[in-house]
XYZ file of C-alpha atoms in Angstrom:
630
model
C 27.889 22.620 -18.279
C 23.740 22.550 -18.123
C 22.030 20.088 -15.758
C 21.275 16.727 -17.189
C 17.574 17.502 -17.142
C 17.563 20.520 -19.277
C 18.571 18.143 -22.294
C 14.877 16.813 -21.712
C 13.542 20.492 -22.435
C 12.511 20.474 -26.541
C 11.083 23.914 -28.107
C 7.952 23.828 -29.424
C 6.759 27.114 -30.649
C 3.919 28.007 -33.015
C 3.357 31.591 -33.664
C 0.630 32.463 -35.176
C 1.238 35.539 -37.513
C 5.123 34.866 -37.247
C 6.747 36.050 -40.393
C 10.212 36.297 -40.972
C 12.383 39.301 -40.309
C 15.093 40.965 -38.485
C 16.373 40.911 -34.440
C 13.906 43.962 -34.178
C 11.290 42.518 -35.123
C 8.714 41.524 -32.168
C 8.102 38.259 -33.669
C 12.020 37.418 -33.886
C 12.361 38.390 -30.199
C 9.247 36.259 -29.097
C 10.391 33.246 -30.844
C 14.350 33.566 -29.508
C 13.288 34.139 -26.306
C 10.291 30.882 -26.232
C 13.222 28.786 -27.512
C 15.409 29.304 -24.944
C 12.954 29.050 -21.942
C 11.863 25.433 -23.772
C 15.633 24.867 -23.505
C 15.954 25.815 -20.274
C 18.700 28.580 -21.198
C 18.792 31.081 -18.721
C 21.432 33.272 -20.126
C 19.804 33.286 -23.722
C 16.651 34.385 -22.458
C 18.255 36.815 -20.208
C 19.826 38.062 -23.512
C 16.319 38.731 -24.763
C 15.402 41.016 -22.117
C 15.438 44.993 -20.600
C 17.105 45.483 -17.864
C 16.891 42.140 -16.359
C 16.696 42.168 -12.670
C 19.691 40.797 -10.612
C 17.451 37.323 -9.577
C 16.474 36.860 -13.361
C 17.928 33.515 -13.463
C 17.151 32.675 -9.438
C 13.793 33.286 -9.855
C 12.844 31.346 -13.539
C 14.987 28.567 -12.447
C 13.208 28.202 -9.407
C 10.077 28.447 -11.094
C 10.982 24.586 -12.976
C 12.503 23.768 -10.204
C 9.869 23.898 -7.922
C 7.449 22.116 -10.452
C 9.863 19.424 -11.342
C 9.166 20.395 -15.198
C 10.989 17.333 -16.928
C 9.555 18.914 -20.352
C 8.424 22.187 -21.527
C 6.957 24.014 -24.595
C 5.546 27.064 -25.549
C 3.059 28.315 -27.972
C 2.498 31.788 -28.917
C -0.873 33.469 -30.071
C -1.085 36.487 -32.314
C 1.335 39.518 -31.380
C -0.524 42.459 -30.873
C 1.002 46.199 -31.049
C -0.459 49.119 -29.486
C -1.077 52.603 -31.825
C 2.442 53.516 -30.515
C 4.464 50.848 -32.270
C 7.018 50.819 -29.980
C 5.215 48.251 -27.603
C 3.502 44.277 -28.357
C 1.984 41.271 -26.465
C 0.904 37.646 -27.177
C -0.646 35.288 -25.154
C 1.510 32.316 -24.771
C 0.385 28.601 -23.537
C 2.761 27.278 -21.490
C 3.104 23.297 -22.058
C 5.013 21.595 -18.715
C 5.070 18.226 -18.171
C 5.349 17.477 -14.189
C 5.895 14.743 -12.073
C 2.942 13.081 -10.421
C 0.492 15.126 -12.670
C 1.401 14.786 -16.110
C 0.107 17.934 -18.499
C -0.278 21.426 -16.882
C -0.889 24.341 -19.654
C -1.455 27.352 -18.036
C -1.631 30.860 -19.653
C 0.679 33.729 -19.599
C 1.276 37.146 -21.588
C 4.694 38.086 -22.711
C 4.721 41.703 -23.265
C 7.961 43.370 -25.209
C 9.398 46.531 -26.162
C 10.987 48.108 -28.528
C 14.544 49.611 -27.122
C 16.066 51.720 -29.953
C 15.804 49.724 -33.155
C 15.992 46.445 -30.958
C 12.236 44.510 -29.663
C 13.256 43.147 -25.995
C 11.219 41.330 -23.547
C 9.913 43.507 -20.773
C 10.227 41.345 -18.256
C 8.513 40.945 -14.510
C 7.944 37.211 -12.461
C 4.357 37.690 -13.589
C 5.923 36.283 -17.351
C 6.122 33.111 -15.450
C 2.751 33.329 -14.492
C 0.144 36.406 -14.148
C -0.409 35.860 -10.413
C 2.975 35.648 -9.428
C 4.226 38.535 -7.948
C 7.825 40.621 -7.271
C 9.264 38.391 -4.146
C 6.538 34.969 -4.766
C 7.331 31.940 -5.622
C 5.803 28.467 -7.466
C 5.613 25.688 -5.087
C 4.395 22.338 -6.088
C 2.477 21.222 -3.153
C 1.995 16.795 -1.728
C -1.428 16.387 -0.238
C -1.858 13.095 0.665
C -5.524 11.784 1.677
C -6.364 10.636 5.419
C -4.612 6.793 4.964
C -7.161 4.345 5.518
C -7.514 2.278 8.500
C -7.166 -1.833 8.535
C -10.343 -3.322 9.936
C -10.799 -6.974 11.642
C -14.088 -8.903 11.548
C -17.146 -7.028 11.497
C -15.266 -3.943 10.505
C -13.274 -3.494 13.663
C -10.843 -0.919 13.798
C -7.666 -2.774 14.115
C -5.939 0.936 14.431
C -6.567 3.804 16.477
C -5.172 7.426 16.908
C -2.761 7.453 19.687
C -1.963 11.271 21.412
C 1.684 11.829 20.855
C 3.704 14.477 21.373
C 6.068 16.310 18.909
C 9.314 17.983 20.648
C 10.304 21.218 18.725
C 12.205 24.346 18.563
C 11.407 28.275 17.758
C 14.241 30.134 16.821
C 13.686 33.589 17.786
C 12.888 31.705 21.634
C 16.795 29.943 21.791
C 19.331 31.807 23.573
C 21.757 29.051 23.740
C 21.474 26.695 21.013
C 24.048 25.039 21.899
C 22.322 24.211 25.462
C 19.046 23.135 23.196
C 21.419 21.258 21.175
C 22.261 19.283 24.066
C 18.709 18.784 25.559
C 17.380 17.724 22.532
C 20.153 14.642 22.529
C 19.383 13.870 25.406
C 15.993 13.519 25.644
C 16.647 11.150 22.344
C 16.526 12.512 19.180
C 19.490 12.448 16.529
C 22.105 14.431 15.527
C 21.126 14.782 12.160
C 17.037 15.401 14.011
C 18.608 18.566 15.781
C 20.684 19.755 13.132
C 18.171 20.040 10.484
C 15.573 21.488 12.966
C 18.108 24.346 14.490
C 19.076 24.639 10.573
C 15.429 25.618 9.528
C 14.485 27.158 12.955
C 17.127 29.806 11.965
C 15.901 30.435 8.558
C 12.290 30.753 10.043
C 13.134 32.010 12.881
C 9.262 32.269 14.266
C 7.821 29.211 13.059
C 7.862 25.744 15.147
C 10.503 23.382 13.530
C 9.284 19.433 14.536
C 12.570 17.427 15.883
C 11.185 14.245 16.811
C 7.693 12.775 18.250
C 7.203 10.785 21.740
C 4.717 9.187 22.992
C 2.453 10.750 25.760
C 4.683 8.022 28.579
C 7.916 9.433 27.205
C 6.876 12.804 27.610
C 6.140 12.554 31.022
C 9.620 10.781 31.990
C 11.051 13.696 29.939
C 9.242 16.439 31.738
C 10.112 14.767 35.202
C 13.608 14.699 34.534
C 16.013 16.349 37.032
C 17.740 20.020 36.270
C 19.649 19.908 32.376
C 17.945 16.433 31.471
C 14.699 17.645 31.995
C 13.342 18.782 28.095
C 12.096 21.936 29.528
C 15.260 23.270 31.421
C 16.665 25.440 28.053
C 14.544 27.613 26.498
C 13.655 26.703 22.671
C 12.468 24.108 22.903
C 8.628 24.140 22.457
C 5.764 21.290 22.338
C 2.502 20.237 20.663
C 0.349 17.648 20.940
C -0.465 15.106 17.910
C -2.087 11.863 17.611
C -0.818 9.090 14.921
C -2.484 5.874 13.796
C -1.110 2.655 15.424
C -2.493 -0.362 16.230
C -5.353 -1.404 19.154
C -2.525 -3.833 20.670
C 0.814 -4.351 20.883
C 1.078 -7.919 19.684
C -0.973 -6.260 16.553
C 1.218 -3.557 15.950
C 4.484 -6.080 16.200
C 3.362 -8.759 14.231
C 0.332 -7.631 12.198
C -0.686 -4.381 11.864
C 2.716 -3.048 11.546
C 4.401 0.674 11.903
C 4.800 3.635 10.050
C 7.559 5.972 9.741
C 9.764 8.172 7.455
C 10.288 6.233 4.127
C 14.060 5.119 4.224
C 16.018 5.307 0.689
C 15.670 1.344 -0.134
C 11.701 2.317 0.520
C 11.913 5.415 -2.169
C 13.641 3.658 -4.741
C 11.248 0.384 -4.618
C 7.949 2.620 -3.991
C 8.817 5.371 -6.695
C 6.243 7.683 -7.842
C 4.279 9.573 -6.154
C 6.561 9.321 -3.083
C 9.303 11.408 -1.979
C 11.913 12.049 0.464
C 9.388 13.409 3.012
C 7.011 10.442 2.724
C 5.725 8.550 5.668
C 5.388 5.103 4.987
C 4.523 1.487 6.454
C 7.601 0.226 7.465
C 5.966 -3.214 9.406
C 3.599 -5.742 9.075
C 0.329 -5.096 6.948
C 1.024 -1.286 7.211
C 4.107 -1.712 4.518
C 2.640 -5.095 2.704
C -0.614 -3.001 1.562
C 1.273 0.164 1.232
C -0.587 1.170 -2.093
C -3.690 0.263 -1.069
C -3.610 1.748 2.389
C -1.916 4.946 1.230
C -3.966 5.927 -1.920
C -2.418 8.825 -4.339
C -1.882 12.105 -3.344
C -3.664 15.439 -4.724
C -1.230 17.917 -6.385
C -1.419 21.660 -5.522
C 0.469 24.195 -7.356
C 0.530 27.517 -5.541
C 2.058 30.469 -5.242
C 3.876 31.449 -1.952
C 5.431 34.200 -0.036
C 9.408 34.006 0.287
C 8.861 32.283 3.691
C 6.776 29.471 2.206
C 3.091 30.993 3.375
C 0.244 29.668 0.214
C -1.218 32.865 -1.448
C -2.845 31.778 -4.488
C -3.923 28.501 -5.938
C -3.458 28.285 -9.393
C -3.791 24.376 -10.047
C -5.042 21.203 -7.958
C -4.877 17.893 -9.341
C -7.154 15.258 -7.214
C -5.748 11.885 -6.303
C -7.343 8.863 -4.927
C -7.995 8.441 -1.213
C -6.889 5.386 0.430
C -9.008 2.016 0.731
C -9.416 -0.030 3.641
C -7.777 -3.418 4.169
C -10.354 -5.936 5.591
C -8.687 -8.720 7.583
C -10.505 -11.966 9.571
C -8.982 -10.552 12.893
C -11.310 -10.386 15.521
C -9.787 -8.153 18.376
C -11.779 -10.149 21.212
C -10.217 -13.395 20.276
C -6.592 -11.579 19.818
C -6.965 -10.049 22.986
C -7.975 -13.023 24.869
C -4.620 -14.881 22.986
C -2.343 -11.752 24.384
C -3.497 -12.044 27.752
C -3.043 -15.939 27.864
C 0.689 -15.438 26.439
C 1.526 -12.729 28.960
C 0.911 -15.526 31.590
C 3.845 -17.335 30.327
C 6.573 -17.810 32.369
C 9.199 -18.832 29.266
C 9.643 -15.495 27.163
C 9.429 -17.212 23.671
C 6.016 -18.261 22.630
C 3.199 -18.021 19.471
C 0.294 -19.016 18.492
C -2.601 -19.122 15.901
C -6.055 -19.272 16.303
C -8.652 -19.908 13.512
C -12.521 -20.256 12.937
C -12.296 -23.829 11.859
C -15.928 -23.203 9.358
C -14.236 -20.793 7.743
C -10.466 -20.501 7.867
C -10.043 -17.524 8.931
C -7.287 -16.316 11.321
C -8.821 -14.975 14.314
C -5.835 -14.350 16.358
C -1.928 -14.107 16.000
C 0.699 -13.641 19.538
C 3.946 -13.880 19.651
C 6.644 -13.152 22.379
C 8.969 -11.275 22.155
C 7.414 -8.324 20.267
C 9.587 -8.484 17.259
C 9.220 -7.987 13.116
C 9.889 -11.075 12.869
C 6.114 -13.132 13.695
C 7.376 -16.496 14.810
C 3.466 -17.109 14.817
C 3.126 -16.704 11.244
C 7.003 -17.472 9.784
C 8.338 -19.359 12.830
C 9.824 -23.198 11.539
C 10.160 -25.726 14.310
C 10.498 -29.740 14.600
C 6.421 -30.415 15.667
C 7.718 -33.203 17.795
C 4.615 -35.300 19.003
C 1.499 -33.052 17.937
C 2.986 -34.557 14.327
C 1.861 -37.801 15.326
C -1.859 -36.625 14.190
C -0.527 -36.716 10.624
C 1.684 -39.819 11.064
C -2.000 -41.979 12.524
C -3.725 -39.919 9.088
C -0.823 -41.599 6.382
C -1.362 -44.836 8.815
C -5.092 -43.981 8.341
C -4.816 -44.378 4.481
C -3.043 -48.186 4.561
C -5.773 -49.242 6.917
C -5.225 -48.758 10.339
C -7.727 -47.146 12.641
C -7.389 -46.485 16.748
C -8.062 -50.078 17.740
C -5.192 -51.799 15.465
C -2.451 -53.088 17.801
C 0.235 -51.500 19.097
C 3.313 -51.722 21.440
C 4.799 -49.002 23.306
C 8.615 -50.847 24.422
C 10.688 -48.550 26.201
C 13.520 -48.175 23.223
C 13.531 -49.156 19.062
C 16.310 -49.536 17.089
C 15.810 -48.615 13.313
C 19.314 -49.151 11.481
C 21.082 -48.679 13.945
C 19.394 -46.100 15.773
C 18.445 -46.204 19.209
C 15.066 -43.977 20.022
C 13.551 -43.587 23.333
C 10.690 -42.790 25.095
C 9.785 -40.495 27.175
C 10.180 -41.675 31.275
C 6.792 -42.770 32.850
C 5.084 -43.668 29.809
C 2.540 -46.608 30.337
C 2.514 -49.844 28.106
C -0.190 -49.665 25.539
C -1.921 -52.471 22.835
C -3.737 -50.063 20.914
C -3.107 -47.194 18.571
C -5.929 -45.084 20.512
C -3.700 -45.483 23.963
C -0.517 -44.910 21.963
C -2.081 -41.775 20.870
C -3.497 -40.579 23.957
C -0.031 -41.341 25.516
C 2.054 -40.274 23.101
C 4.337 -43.401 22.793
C 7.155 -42.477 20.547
C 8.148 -46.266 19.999
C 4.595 -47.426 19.553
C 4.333 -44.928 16.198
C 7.987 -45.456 14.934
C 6.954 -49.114 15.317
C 3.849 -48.663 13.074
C 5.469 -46.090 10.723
C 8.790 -48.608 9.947
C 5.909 -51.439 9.332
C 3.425 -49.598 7.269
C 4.550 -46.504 5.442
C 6.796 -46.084 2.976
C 8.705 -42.531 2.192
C 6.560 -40.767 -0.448
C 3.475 -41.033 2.296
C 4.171 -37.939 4.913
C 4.741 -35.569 1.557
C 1.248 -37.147 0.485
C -0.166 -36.730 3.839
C 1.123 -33.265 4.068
C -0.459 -32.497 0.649
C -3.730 -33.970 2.264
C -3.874 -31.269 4.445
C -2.933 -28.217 2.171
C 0.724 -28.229 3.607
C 2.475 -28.679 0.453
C 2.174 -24.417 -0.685
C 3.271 -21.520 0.674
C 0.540 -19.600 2.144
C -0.757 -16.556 0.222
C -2.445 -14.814 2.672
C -1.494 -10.933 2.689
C 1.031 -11.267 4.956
C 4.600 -13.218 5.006
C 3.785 -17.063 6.281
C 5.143 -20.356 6.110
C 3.179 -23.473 6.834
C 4.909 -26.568 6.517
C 7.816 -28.198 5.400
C 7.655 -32.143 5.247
C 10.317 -33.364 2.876
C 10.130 -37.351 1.635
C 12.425 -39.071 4.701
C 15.976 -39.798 3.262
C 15.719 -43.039 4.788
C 14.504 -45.426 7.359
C 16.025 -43.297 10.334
C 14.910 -40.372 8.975
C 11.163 -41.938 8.180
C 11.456 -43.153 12.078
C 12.192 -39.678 13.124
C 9.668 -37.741 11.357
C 6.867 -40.510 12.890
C 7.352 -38.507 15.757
C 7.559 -34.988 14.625
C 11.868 -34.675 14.417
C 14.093 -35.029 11.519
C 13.456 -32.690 9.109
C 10.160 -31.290 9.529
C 9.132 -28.256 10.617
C 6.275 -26.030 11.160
C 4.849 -22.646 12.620
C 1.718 -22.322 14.623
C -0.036 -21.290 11.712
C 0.356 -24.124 9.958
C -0.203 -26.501 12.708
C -3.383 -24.373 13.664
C -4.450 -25.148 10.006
C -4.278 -28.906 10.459
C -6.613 -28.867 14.132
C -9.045 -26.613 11.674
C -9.719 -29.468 9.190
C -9.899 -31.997 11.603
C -12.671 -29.803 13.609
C -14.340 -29.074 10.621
C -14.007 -32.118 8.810
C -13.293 -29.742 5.579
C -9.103 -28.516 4.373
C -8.954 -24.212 4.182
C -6.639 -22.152 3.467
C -6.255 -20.191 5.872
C -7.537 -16.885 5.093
C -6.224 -13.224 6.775
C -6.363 -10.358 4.127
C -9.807 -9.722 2.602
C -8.648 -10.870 -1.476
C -5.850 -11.992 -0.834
C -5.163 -14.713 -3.084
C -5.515 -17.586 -0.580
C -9.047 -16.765 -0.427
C -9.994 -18.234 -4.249
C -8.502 -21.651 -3.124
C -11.849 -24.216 -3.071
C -11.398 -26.337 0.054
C -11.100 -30.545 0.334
C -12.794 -32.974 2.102
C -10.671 -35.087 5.249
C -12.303 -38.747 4.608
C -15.182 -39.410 7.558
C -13.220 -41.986 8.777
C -10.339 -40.391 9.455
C -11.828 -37.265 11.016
C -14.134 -39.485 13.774
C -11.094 -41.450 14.652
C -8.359 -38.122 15.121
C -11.391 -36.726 17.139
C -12.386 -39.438 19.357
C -8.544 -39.598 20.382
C -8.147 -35.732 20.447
C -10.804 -36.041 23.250
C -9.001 -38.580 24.987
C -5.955 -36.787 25.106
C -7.213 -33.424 27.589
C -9.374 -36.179 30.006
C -6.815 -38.780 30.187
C -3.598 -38.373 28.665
C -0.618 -35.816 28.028
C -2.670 -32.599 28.308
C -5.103 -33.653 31.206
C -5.390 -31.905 34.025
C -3.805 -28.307 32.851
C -6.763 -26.793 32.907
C -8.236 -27.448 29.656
C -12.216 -26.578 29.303
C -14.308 -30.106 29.168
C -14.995 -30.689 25.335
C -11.137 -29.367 24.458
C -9.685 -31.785 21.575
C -5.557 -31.685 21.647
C -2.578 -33.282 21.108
C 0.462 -32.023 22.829
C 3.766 -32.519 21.247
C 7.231 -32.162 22.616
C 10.431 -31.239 20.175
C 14.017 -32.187 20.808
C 16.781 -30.364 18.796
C 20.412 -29.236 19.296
C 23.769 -30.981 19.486
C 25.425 -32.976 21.473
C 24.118 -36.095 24.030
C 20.387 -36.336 24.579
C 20.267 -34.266 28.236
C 21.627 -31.322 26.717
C 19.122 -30.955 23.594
C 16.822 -27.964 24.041
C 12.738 -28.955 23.819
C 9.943 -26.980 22.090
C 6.796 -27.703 23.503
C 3.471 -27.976 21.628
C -0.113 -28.129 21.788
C -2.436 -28.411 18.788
C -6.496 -28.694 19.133
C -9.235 -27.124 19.035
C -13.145 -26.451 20.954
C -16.275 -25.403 19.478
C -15.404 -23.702 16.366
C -11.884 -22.096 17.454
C -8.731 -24.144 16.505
C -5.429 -23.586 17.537
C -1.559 -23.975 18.121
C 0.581 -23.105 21.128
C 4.665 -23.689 20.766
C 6.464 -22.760 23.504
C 10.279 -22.485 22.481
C 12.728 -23.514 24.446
C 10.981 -24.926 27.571
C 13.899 -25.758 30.027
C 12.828 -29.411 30.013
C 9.016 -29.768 30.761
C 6.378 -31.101 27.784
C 4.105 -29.401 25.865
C 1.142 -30.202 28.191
C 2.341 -28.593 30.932
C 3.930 -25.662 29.899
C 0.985 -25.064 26.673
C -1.978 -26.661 28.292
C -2.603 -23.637 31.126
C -2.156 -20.890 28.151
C -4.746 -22.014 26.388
C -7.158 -22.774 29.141
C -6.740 -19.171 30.089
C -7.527 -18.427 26.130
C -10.849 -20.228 25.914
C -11.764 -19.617 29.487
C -11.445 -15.858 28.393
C -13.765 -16.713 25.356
C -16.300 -18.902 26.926
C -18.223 -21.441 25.884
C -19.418 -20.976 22.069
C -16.845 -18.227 20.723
């Protein structure tokens, strides 16, 4: 039974002085044998020919293989005899239809000859082609262009070349291959690695087979290893040094930037066309969401080749399209200077956001651990108290401003519901010292009193929290459902119930009320977040939230951690769990911004202390990094 693809093969023959006649007729025998090679029919061609060599099928069937032909056709010129009679040629223009490429007619002569009373093909591999040669090949050759880099603000290279190093073998070098076998498993790579590379390193037994790649760290533990574990100890295995694009930090190339690596099958099937099996691939981050872009097409070289795969001739190139360059609003000063303030956490889970309130634009995303997932960016948490901004703007819109009155009593009961607050908290009579203290009564108070359930999706809608966030990149802003009742209205007053929220979002809400002005915010240079006009906070609003942002760092829950003078905040502290009240786990927050940089610090998981303390230090060690106007 035929392969499946040779039913795609259709003849298409035109002969130009064809005329009918018997098998011993040249025109006959050109026609019968261009049918069959459109069909793909080995053995009916082979029936057309002298003294077919041994490899007659081998060597034409590698010829579509090689190309990928998924269609083929042939049409013949005029047959022309020599004085003799007893030999003929035509030029023939070879129709293939190839993956990646499309059209490719190249040229050939079929010469024939008359055997007895019988015209038969005299057949070499330069019928194929005229520069292929007794023992050559066709190979279809994948050149893909340099892939572009992604840039940050200004055009900084967020991506650099890092020297690697790739571990090998050489065949005619291994005396023991089982010993290599062993030292190459050991130092890391696969199974399947080593048996592919001993595989090929025995079919090419003097070329250098790649198994895997380590970085220029790894190689050194390697090459310090003691007797068999040291990489070195069994001969075959050889080494060369690389580089390969990755990102300018770490936090970048875990949460941002993203990897590369060999495309996986899931990856081949979604990408299609022009990759393959062999492809390398963004597998992370911005790296695999801008694939396309990033990647460009590749050129298409057809050559011919030496048994051992060594190019001789060229005998087609189709160009592609080099790779463009993904802009992005990170700036790596201000993502360094975030890094370096998370790595001075003592509590292993924490992210942040920082953006240029004027603009929108994301300036800076960390998040510990290193992981694909970017709690910065996709993280959902209660916002506990740093909510309370949005619960004074809904209050804000029935009237209220800083100096309306308020209570701060140590518990309130809303149907039936006891909530607390926090111990040491100092009676209040204002909104503005509610604020600054964070009294969780004094706001579930005002919110049972003044707000009904449709206000915190209105006030989230204010603030451009009601979309998910297009911005090149996987993100999540906001959720802030309408309460499902009283309790539920009480509890999201101060940042519990249902709501949630990642850094990013919360970062986004400190931007407007810096600026004065709702943005998107923007990371990807077109992505589609970028075409979004911005809104206007109301005046009012935006001098009150400041005036009791600034109160906040000089006298309330985030003084004295450290906070430069001028820092607006409002810290926030998240309970959530089962079970009684001591046992809940706390998320600690701190929202704010100074100068032009906004931002938001959650801390998961604290152990029991607030957001001031445990966020407040961070980012002083952020903006002290900065300095004054960044």
């Amino acid at each position: 039974m035929r392969p499946a693809w040779l039913v795609l093969f259709a003849a298409a023959v035109a002969l130009v002085s064809a005329c009918g006649g018997s098998s011993s007729s040249p025109q006959t025998t050109l026609s019968q044998y261009l049918a069959a090679w459109s069909n793909g029919d080995w053995s009916a061609m082979r029936a057309q020919v002298l003294d077919p060599p041994a490899d007659f099928t081998a060597v034409n069937a590698q010829a579509f293989g090689a190309l990928g032909i998924s269609h083929a056709s042939f049409a013949a010129g005029r047959i022309t005899k020599t004085r003799s009679g007893d030999t003929a040629s035509a030029p023939v223009t070879e129709h293939f239809t190839l993956p990646h490429v499309g059209a490719w007619t190249p040229t050939t002569t079929v010469r024939m000859i008359k055997h007895g009373s019988t015209w038969l093909v005299s057949w070499s591999s330069a019928t194929i082609n005229p520069s292929l040669r007794t023992g050559e090949k066709l190979a279809l050759r994948t050149v893909w262009p340099n892939r572009a880099p992604i840039l940050g603000t200004g055009g900084a290279a967020l991506t650099s070349s890092h020297p690697v190093v790739v571990v090998g073998v050489v065949g005619s070098r291994i005396k023991q291959s089982r010993a290599v076998r062993a030292d190459l498993l050991r130092a890391g790579a696969t199974s399947t690695q080593v048996s592919q590379a001993l595989a090929q390193a025995a079919a090419h037994p003097h070329e250098f087979e790649p198994v895997f790649t380590v970085s220029l760290a790894r190689f050194g533990q390697l090459k310090s290893q003691p007797g068999s574990q040291n990489v070195y100890s069994v001969r075959g295995t050889e080494f060369e040094r690389s580089s390969t694009p990755g990102a300018i930090t770490p936090q970048l190339g875990a949460h941002l930037v993203g990897s590369l690596g060999p495309i996986t099958a899931q990856e081949l099937k979604s990408l299609g066309t022009p990759y393959d099996a062999a492809s390398i691939v963004g597998q992370t981050g911005l790296e695999a969401s801008q694939e396309r872009t990033l990647a460009g097409t590749p050129s298409i070289r057809i050559d011919t080749e030496s048994a051992n795969g060594t190019p001789i001739k060229r005998l087609a190139s189709f160009g592609g399209r080099p790779g463009a360059r993904v802009r992005t609003s990170i700036d790596p000063r201000v993502q360094r200077a975030a890094e370096q303030a998370l790595a001075q956490s003592t509590r292993r889970n924490v992210s942040m956001v920082a953006i240029r309130a004027s603009t929108g634009q994301v300036l800076a995303v960390a998040a510990n651990p290193l992981s694909t997932y970017d709690t910065a960016l996709q993280g959902a948490y209660p916002p506990g108290s740093t909510f309370k901004v949005l619960t004074f703007s809904a209050l804000h819109g029935h009237g209220l401003s800083p100096s309306s009155p308020a209570s701060c009593p140590p518990t309130v009961t809303v149907d039936g519901r006891p909530f607390h607050n926090a111990q040491g908290v100092s009676p209040v009579s204002s909104i503005d010292a509610a604020f600054t203290e964070s009294c969780n009564t004094a706001f579930i108070g005002l919110a049972v009193s003044h707000l009904s359930r449709a206000d915190y999706p209105a006030v989230a809608r204010l603030y451009g929290l009601d979309r998910t966030p297009e911005l090149g990149l996987s993100a999540f802003s906001a959720n802030v459902p309408q309460p499902a009742g009283q309790t539920e209205l009480a509890a999201d007053a101060i940042g519990q119930g249902r709501l949630t929220f990642s850094p990013l979002g919360m970062a986004q809400v400190a931007a407007a009320i810096d600026s004065g002005t709702v943005r998107a915010p923007r990371l990807v240079q077109g992505a589609p977040d970028d075409t979004l006009p911005p809104s206007q906070l109301p005046t009012g609003l935006v001098s009150d939230l400041r005036a009791m942002m600034a109160k906040v760092t000089t006298s309330g829950t985030a003084a004295g951690t450290g906070l430069p003078a001028g820092t607006h905040a409002k810290t926030g502290t998240a309970e959530y769990g089962v079970g009684p009240e001591s046992k809940l786990k706390i998320d600690g927050w701190l929202m704010g911004y100074d100068g032009d940089i906004a931002f938001a610090i959650v801390t998961h998981n604290t152990g029991g202390p607030d957001g001031g303390p445990v966020d407040g230090p961070l980012i002083a060690k952020f903006l002290d990094e900065l300095g004054p106007g960044a």
